[in-house]
Amino acid sequence: MREINVAQVTETVAQLCIDACLYLGDDVVELLRQARKKEVSDFGCYIFERLLENLNIAAEQEIPICQDTGMTVVFLKIGQELHFTGGNLTDAINKGVRLGYQRGYLRKSVLTPLERVNTNDNTPAVIHTAIVPGDRLKIIVAPKGGGSENMSRLKMLKPADGIEGIKKFVLETIAEAGASPCPPIILGIGIGGTMEKAALMSKEALLRRAGTSSSDPIVAKLEKEMLELVNKTGIGPQGLGGNVTALAVHIETYPTHIAALPVAVNIQCHAARHQEAIL
């Protein structure tokens, strides 16, 4: 049985919070560069150039990519042979978020849902855990901005709606979202399971290396079709018209009940921020 003191978790989460808000992954940057070459709108090309310039400035000057530094979502993969010492794991993660947002001078956007009173430290985080073989801990910190999260949707389709119903729901979601999620976007789609499983899969799909296809050929085909359909909407970069509305579509599936077809669409703006570490 391997042991980890939760103080190490706190420091790791704090640094991941900062890094995620300052540096965009190479995978997303490459998709933005490719999109710049594909975009036919002059103004769309100008927007892509400004987005890429902004990423360079953020990294060089160590300032956030976006003023919305998000609500902190933390994914944990905990080895079943691992034991935590020194305190409560959830408390340690929230302490890490608190420290990261203070040290990084990141905007604190979290408040109580009814009274709308700011918690002043961007806590609590939303924490998802999975128990896996081994004695390691994988931590993924994914700040999620309000603009893209607000445009996300979930619907309990009828089984008879099938794949065409899924496509229709996704396109309706994108049309309603318009410019609000700051396109070009990355789409995470969860299909199957139960209501909450579909929603979780849609967010987990955004953690996949941007632009990679599902290992399931049927799902990979649907990803490709959906990307083409979304880009045919003409919404374009920042919603100002063009042929690149989405950079990628990632779909995760799970077996579901015979009477159900849950579908969740989680929209991610071009600043698809997440950083990870293994302890």
PDB file of C-alpha atoms in Angstrom, residues 59-223:
ATOM      1  CA  ALA A  59       2.106  32.339 -22.110  1.00  0.00           C
ATOM      2  CA  GLU A  60       4.872  34.943 -22.407  1.00  0.00           C
ATOM      3  CA  GLN A  61       3.443  37.348 -19.827  1.00  0.00           C
ATOM      4  CA  GLU A  62       1.947  34.616 -17.613  1.00  0.00           C
ATOM      5  CA  ILE A  63      -1.547  36.067 -17.592  1.00  0.00           C
ATOM      6  CA  PRO A  64      -4.822  34.184 -18.100  1.00  0.00           C
ATOM      7  CA  ILE A  65      -5.870  33.197 -21.620  1.00  0.00           C
ATOM      8  CA  CYS A  66      -9.358  34.503 -20.812  1.00  0.00           C
ATOM      9  CA  GLN A  67     -10.795  36.760 -18.124  1.00  0.00           C
ATOM     10  CA  ASP A  68     -13.251  33.964 -17.253  1.00  0.00           C
ATOM     11  CA  THR A  69     -11.007  31.589 -15.354  1.00  0.00           C
ATOM     12  CA  GLY A  70     -13.943  29.286 -14.818  1.00  0.00           C
ATOM     13  CA  MET A  71     -15.342  26.993 -12.206  1.00  0.00           C
ATOM     14  CA  THR A  72     -12.738  24.389 -11.323  1.00  0.00           C
ATOM     15  CA  VAL A  73     -13.600  20.837 -12.321  1.00  0.00           C
ATOM     16  CA  VAL A  74     -11.223  18.187 -10.969  1.00  0.00           C
ATOM     17  CA  PHE A  75     -11.039  14.613 -12.224  1.00  0.00           C
ATOM     18  CA  LEU A  76      -9.248  12.050 -10.055  1.00  0.00           C
ATOM     19  CA  LYS A  77      -8.165   8.561 -11.039  1.00  0.00           C
ATOM     20  CA  ILE A  78      -7.241   6.936  -7.741  1.00  0.00           C
ATOM     21  CA  GLY A  79      -5.246   3.720  -7.642  1.00  0.00           C
ATOM     22  CA  GLN A  80      -6.936   1.186  -5.385  1.00  0.00           C
ATOM     23  CA  GLU A  81      -3.578   0.449  -3.716  1.00  0.00           C
ATOM     24  CA  LEU A  82      -3.173   4.085  -2.690  1.00  0.00           C
ATOM     25  CA  HIS A  83      -3.760   5.481   0.794  1.00  0.00           C
ATOM     26  CA  PHE A  84      -4.095   9.187   1.616  1.00  0.00           C
ATOM     27  CA  THR A  85      -2.668  10.549   4.836  1.00  0.00           C
ATOM     28  CA  GLY A  86      -2.685  13.892   6.600  1.00  0.00           C
ATOM     29  CA  GLY A  87      -6.302  14.888   6.130  1.00  0.00           C
ATOM     30  CA  ASN A  88      -9.407  14.778   3.985  1.00  0.00           C
ATOM     31  CA  LEU A  89      -8.867  14.480   0.222  1.00  0.00           C
ATOM     32  CA  THR A  90     -11.794  16.717  -0.745  1.00  0.00           C
ATOM     33  CA  ASP A  91     -10.627  19.421   1.656  1.00  0.00           C
ATOM     34  CA  ALA A  92      -7.115  19.143   0.238  1.00  0.00           C
ATOM     35  CA  ILE A  93      -8.351  19.647  -3.317  1.00  0.00           C
ATOM     36  CA  ASN A  94     -10.426  22.679  -2.382  1.00  0.00           C
ATOM     37  CA  LYS A  95      -7.457  24.121  -0.519  1.00  0.00           C
ATOM     38  CA  GLY A  96      -5.405  23.652  -3.680  1.00  0.00           C
ATOM     39  CA  VAL A  97      -7.996  25.498  -5.749  1.00  0.00           C
ATOM     40  CA  ARG A  98      -8.086  28.289  -3.174  1.00  0.00           C
ATOM     41  CA  LEU A  99      -4.288  28.654  -3.230  1.00  0.00           C
ATOM     42  CA  GLY A 100      -4.034  28.416  -7.002  1.00  0.00           C
ATOM     43  CA  TYR A 101      -6.566  31.132  -7.650  1.00  0.00           C
ATOM     44  CA  GLN A 102      -4.953  33.384  -5.052  1.00  0.00           C
ATOM     45  CA  ARG A 103      -1.360  32.829  -6.193  1.00  0.00           C
ATOM     46  CA  GLY A 104      -2.230  33.107  -9.870  1.00  0.00           C
ATOM     47  CA  TYR A 105      -4.406  36.218  -9.407  1.00  0.00           C
ATOM     48  CA  LEU A 106      -7.182  34.362 -11.185  1.00  0.00           C
ATOM     49  CA  ARG A 107     -10.736  35.662 -11.225  1.00  0.00           C
ATOM     50  CA  LYS A 108     -12.935  34.074  -8.570  1.00  0.00           C
ATOM     51  CA  SER A 109     -16.274  33.329 -10.198  1.00  0.00           C
ATOM     52  CA  VAL A 110     -17.958  30.860  -7.837  1.00  0.00           C
ATOM     53  CA  LEU A 111     -20.986  31.923  -5.797  1.00  0.00           C
ATOM     54  CA  THR A 112     -23.995  30.440  -4.049  1.00  0.00           C
ATOM     55  CA  PRO A 113     -26.763  29.614  -6.549  1.00  0.00           C
ATOM     56  CA  LEU A 114     -29.715  31.286  -4.841  1.00  0.00           C
ATOM     57  CA  GLU A 115     -28.329  34.202  -2.829  1.00  0.00           C
ATOM     58  CA  ARG A 116     -25.605  34.813  -5.470  1.00  0.00           C
ATOM     59  CA  VAL A 117     -22.964  35.479  -2.820  1.00  0.00           C
ATOM     60  CA  ASN A 118     -19.378  34.983  -3.994  1.00  0.00           C
ATOM     61  CA  THR A 119     -17.347  32.402  -2.047  1.00  0.00           C
ATOM     62  CA  ASN A 120     -14.291  34.640  -2.700  1.00  0.00           C
ATOM     63  CA  ASP A 121     -11.843  31.824  -3.431  1.00  0.00           C
ATOM     64  CA  ASN A 122     -13.370  29.917  -6.374  1.00  0.00           C
ATOM     65  CA  THR A 123     -14.271  26.967  -4.175  1.00  0.00           C
ATOM     66  CA  PRO A 124     -15.819  24.500  -3.925  1.00  0.00           C
ATOM     67  CA  ALA A 125     -14.497  22.605  -6.908  1.00  0.00           C
ATOM     68  CA  VAL A 126     -16.589  20.046  -8.759  1.00  0.00           C
ATOM     69  CA  ILE A 127     -14.799  16.753  -8.116  1.00  0.00           C
ATOM     70  CA  HIS A 128     -15.206  13.492 -10.027  1.00  0.00           C
ATOM     71  CA  THR A 129     -13.427  10.350  -8.837  1.00  0.00           C
ATOM     72  CA  ALA A 130     -12.736   6.953 -10.370  1.00  0.00           C
ATOM     73  CA  ILE A 131     -11.040   3.994  -8.695  1.00  0.00           C
ATOM     74  CA  VAL A 132      -8.523   2.304 -10.975  1.00  0.00           C
ATOM     75  CA  PRO A 133      -5.886  -0.449 -10.610  1.00  0.00           C
ATOM     76  CA  GLY A 134      -2.475   0.507  -9.251  1.00  0.00           C
ATOM     77  CA  ASP A 135      -1.030   2.855  -6.651  1.00  0.00           C
ATOM     78  CA  ARG A 136      -0.867   6.153  -8.540  1.00  0.00           C
ATOM     79  CA  LEU A 137      -3.034   9.257  -8.513  1.00  0.00           C
ATOM     80  CA  LYS A 138      -3.889  11.086 -11.733  1.00  0.00           C
ATOM     81  CA  ILE A 139      -5.233  14.609 -11.297  1.00  0.00           C
ATOM     82  CA  ILE A 140      -6.821  16.576 -14.134  1.00  0.00           C
ATOM     83  CA  VAL A 141      -7.829  20.180 -13.495  1.00  0.00           C
ATOM     84  CA  ALA A 142     -10.232  21.654 -16.036  1.00  0.00           C
ATOM     85  CA  PRO A 143     -11.471  25.228 -15.458  1.00  0.00           C
ATOM     86  CA  LYS A 144     -14.840  25.584 -17.233  1.00  0.00           C
ATOM     87  CA  GLY A 145     -16.033  29.009 -18.298  1.00  0.00           C
ATOM     88  CA  GLY A 146     -19.626  30.111 -17.844  1.00  0.00           C
ATOM     89  CA  GLY A 147     -20.251  31.169 -21.439  1.00  0.00           C
ATOM     90  CA  SER A 148     -19.717  27.722 -22.906  1.00  0.00           C
ATOM     91  CA  GLU A 149     -21.184  25.833 -19.952  1.00  0.00           C
ATOM     92  CA  ASN A 150     -24.424  27.831 -20.137  1.00  0.00           C
ATOM     93  CA  MET A 151     -24.961  26.689 -23.725  1.00  0.00           C
ATOM     94  CA  SER A 152     -24.608  22.988 -22.864  1.00  0.00           C
ATOM     95  CA  ARG A 153     -27.712  20.802 -22.981  1.00  0.00           C
ATOM     96  CA  LEU A 154     -29.061  17.370 -22.017  1.00  0.00           C
ATOM     97  CA  LYS A 155     -32.096  15.616 -23.443  1.00  0.00           C
ATOM     98  CA  MET A 156     -33.716  12.264 -22.830  1.00  0.00           C
ATOM     99  CA  LEU A 157     -34.463  11.157 -26.373  1.00  0.00           C
ATOM    100  CA  LYS A 158     -36.728   8.284 -27.307  1.00  0.00           C
ATOM    101  CA  PRO A 159     -34.929   5.181 -28.561  1.00  0.00           C
ATOM    102  CA  ALA A 160     -36.855   5.525 -31.823  1.00  0.00           C
ATOM    103  CA  ASP A 161     -35.226   8.931 -32.386  1.00  0.00           C
ATOM    104  CA  GLY A 162     -31.999   7.066 -33.148  1.00  0.00           C
ATOM    105  CA  ILE A 163     -28.879   8.597 -34.649  1.00  0.00           C
ATOM    106  CA  GLU A 164     -30.857  11.119 -36.689  1.00  0.00           C
ATOM    107  CA  GLY A 165     -32.508  12.337 -33.492  1.00  0.00           C
ATOM    108  CA  ILE A 166     -29.098  12.732 -31.881  1.00  0.00           C
ATOM    109  CA  LYS A 167     -27.858  14.787 -34.827  1.00  0.00           C
ATOM    110  CA  LYS A 168     -30.962  16.977 -34.726  1.00  0.00           C
ATOM    111  CA  PHE A 169     -30.583  17.660 -31.000  1.00  0.00           C
ATOM    112  CA  VAL A 170     -26.890  18.535 -31.330  1.00  0.00           C
ATOM    113  CA  LEU A 171     -27.529  20.920 -34.229  1.00  0.00           C
ATOM    114  CA  GLU A 172     -30.424  22.553 -32.382  1.00  0.00           C
ATOM    115  CA  THR A 173     -28.112  23.069 -29.410  1.00  0.00           C
ATOM    116  CA  ILE A 174     -25.433  24.649 -31.606  1.00  0.00           C
ATOM    117  CA  ALA A 175     -27.938  26.899 -33.370  1.00  0.00           C
ATOM    118  CA  GLU A 176     -29.316  28.117 -30.057  1.00  0.00           C
ATOM    119  CA  ALA A 177     -25.820  28.687 -28.698  1.00  0.00           C
ATOM    120  CA  GLY A 178     -24.724  30.833 -31.649  1.00  0.00           C
ATOM    121  CA  ALA A 179     -21.899  33.161 -30.661  1.00  0.00           C
ATOM    122  CA  SER A 180     -22.379  32.771 -26.897  1.00  0.00           C
ATOM    123  CA  PRO A 181     -19.799  29.987 -26.294  1.00  0.00           C
ATOM    124  CA  CYS A 182     -17.061  31.921 -28.168  1.00  0.00           C
ATOM    125  CA  PRO A 183     -16.565  29.680 -31.201  1.00  0.00           C
ATOM    126  CA  PRO A 184     -14.609  27.958 -32.599  1.00  0.00           C
ATOM    127  CA  ILE A 185     -15.768  25.336 -30.144  1.00  0.00           C
ATOM    128  CA  ILE A 186     -14.973  21.770 -29.198  1.00  0.00           C
ATOM    129  CA  LEU A 187     -18.014  19.580 -28.634  1.00  0.00           C
ATOM    130  CA  GLY A 188     -18.133  16.874 -25.989  1.00  0.00           C
ATOM    131  CA  ILE A 189     -21.099  14.547 -26.453  1.00  0.00           C
ATOM    132  CA  GLY A 190     -22.188  11.784 -24.084  1.00  0.00           C
ATOM    133  CA  ILE A 191     -24.634   9.174 -25.354  1.00  0.00           C
ATOM    134  CA  GLY A 192     -26.179   6.447 -23.230  1.00  0.00           C
ATOM    135  CA  GLY A 193     -26.110   5.384 -19.602  1.00  0.00           C
ATOM    136  CA  THR A 194     -28.430   7.448 -17.423  1.00  0.00           C
ATOM    137  CA  MET A 195     -29.049  11.184 -17.252  1.00  0.00           C
ATOM    138  CA  GLU A 196     -26.042  11.901 -15.038  1.00  0.00           C
ATOM    139  CA  LYS A 197     -23.777   9.414 -16.834  1.00  0.00           C
ATOM    140  CA  ALA A 198     -24.419  11.062 -20.189  1.00  0.00           C
ATOM    141  CA  ALA A 199     -23.653  14.487 -18.720  1.00  0.00           C
ATOM    142  CA  LEU A 200     -20.428  13.263 -17.141  1.00  0.00           C
ATOM    143  CA  MET A 201     -19.303  11.560 -20.352  1.00  0.00           C
ATOM    144  CA  SER A 202     -19.903  14.747 -22.314  1.00  0.00           C
ATOM    145  CA  LYS A 203     -17.480  16.600 -20.062  1.00  0.00           C
ATOM    146  CA  GLU A 204     -14.964  13.760 -19.970  1.00  0.00           C
ATOM    147  CA  ALA A 205     -14.998  13.761 -23.775  1.00  0.00           C
ATOM    148  CA  LEU A 206     -13.482  17.251 -23.674  1.00  0.00           C
ATOM    149  CA  LEU A 207     -10.413  15.853 -21.901  1.00  0.00           C
ATOM    150  CA  ARG A 208      -9.468  13.699 -24.877  1.00  0.00           C
ATOM    151  CA  ARG A 209      -6.559  14.955 -26.957  1.00  0.00           C
ATOM    152  CA  ALA A 210      -8.232  17.493 -29.210  1.00  0.00           C
ATOM    153  CA  GLY A 211      -9.105  16.196 -32.648  1.00  0.00           C
ATOM    154  CA  THR A 212      -8.518  12.503 -31.949  1.00  0.00           C
ATOM    155  CA  SER A 213     -11.189  10.048 -33.039  1.00  0.00           C
ATOM    156  CA  SER A 214     -13.024   7.420 -31.034  1.00  0.00           C
ATOM    157  CA  SER A 215     -11.607   3.902 -31.193  1.00  0.00           C
ATOM    158  CA  ASP A 216     -15.126   2.692 -32.060  1.00  0.00           C
ATOM    159  CA  PRO A 217     -15.552   3.030 -35.860  1.00  0.00           C
ATOM    160  CA  ILE A 218     -19.298   3.717 -35.581  1.00  0.00           C
ATOM    161  CA  VAL A 219     -18.705   6.491 -33.054  1.00  0.00           C
ATOM    162  CA  ALA A 220     -15.763   7.859 -35.070  1.00  0.00           C
ATOM    163  CA  LYS A 221     -17.997   8.083 -38.133  1.00  0.00           C
ATOM    164  CA  LEU A 222     -20.617  10.010 -36.168  1.00  0.00           C
ATOM    165  CA  GLU A 223     -17.941  12.374 -34.824  1.00  0.00           C
TER     166      GLU A 223
END
